[in-house]
């Protein structure tokens, strides 16, 4: 798994033979700056994209294979004992806002290379089948969240705060979910620009600033926040250029120019406000909210969510036995297992697809395809 933050490639070794699934080992490979910059260059249209994409597709496939083999070596598990690798790949472009026939979502990290170098059957390209069935191709993690929490639950929600944030709303026989908007992505951009750090460690910088209510409301006018689910978004909408443009318009309209620290505090409030608004969708009387993704390390976000959700217990997914940063990699391991078993991985009520479908493509390993 590697998400829109472009921070790292993450691998989780998961045992699904019992319930709940067990996270046996995990390993991250932080992206080196040159690779990060090359990937970033493909987030916006530019020169020589196809050659750059082709090379990066192979390179990410090789890095994924190396990461998996190192993970297995550390864990003392032979590649032959592994049923499959679920590889999300790196999203370069996600265009769910187009008419259904022109929608697409593009992930790279060549699964042929992963299967060839590891000898392990690889399942990849999870999003495009949902799009072909009329869906957004995202979010895909809600099905795993529902599996993990089981059917007998009080209304609760999971919130994944990556570059973009997404929520899953669960109740007995109910599973909804959508992207709420920015997670850490805009804060990462602003922190890099003003402090030269890739992210605001602990949310300490944001905590020193003051949220500017008028600016927050100006941002909340972005049509994405008002639009009803199914919906998903990405860096195509919420990126540095969006933020700079918004700040420029706000300054032109009001004459107000904020100190960078106050912009950071307001960005944290934007993430919290859009998440809490999302959690109020469908008027579920939530009892528990579980946070995962890198944003769970941001104290300012956790505090903001707790304030915005009074009466609701807000904890990280560690309370469910899943370390916050490993939920998404575990979800894609589970989705691979669903695919190999011929079972659907999408939730039509979440993505808007016309039907539940088996997601992804299967790239056989040395032993062919084995379903455990
Ligand atoms: N100690 C920390 N303090 C504050 N923020 C952190 C910390 N560690 C990680 N983060 C934030 O988490 C982000 C990475 O989170 P994560 O890997 O969940 O996102 P992602 O790769 O974009 O995934 P996706 O978009 O698919 O959910 C970093 O960019 C950073 O903003
Ligand atoms: Mg990440």
CSV table of N, CA, C and O and ligand atoms in Angstrom, one decimal, residues 1-10 162 294 328, ligand 2:
chain,number,residue,atom,x,y,z
A,1,UNK,N,0.8,-1.2,0.0
A,1,UNK,CA,0.0,0.0,0.0
A,1,UNK,C,0.9,1.2,0.0
A,1,UNK,O,1.8,1.3,0.8
A,2,UNK,N,0.6,2.2,-0.9
A,2,UNK,CA,1.2,3.5,-0.7
A,2,UNK,C,0.1,4.5,-1.1
A,2,UNK,O,-0.6,4.3,-2.1
A,3,UNK,N,-0.1,5.5,-0.3
A,3,UNK,CA,-1.3,6.4,-0.5
A,3,UNK,C,-0.9,7.7,-1.0
A,3,UNK,O,0.3,7.9,-1.5
A,4,UNK,N,-1.8,8.6,-1.0
A,4,UNK,CA,-1.6,9.9,-1.6
A,4,UNK,C,-0.5,10.8,-0.9
A,4,UNK,O,0.0,11.7,-1.5
A,5,UNK,N,-0.2,10.5,0.3
A,5,UNK,CA,0.8,11.3,1.0
A,5,UNK,C,2.2,11.0,0.4
A,5,UNK,O,3.1,11.8,0.7
A,6,UNK,N,2.4,10.0,-0.3
A,6,UNK,CA,3.7,9.6,-0.9
A,6,UNK,C,4.7,9.6,0.2
A,6,UNK,O,5.9,10.0,0.0
A,7,UNK,N,4.4,9.1,1.4
A,7,UNK,CA,5.4,9.0,2.4
A,7,UNK,C,6.1,7.7,2.4
A,7,UNK,O,7.4,7.7,2.6
A,8,UNK,N,5.5,6.6,2.1
A,8,UNK,CA,6.1,5.3,2.2
A,8,UNK,C,5.3,4.2,1.5
A,8,UNK,O,4.1,4.4,1.3
A,9,UNK,N,6.0,3.1,1.3
A,9,UNK,CA,5.4,1.9,0.8
A,9,UNK,C,5.3,1.0,2.1
A,9,UNK,O,6.2,0.8,2.8
A,10,UNK,N,4.1,0.5,2.3
A,10,UNK,CA,3.8,-0.2,3.5
A,10,UNK,C,3.4,-1.7,3.2
A,10,UNK,O,2.6,-1.9,2.3
A,162,UNK,N,-5.5,9.6,5.8
A,162,UNK,CA,-4.3,9.6,5.0
A,162,UNK,C,-4.1,11.0,4.4
A,162,UNK,O,-4.5,12.0,5.0
A,294,UNK,N,-2.1,7.7,9.1
A,294,UNK,CA,-1.1,8.5,9.7
A,294,UNK,C,-1.6,9.7,10.5
A,294,UNK,O,-1.0,10.2,11.5
A,328,UNK,N,-5.1,0.0,6.6
A,328,UNK,CA,-5.2,0.0,5.1
A,328,UNK,C,-4.4,-1.1,4.4
A,328,UNK,O,-5.0,-1.8,3.6
B,2,LIG,MG1,1.2,6.2,3.5
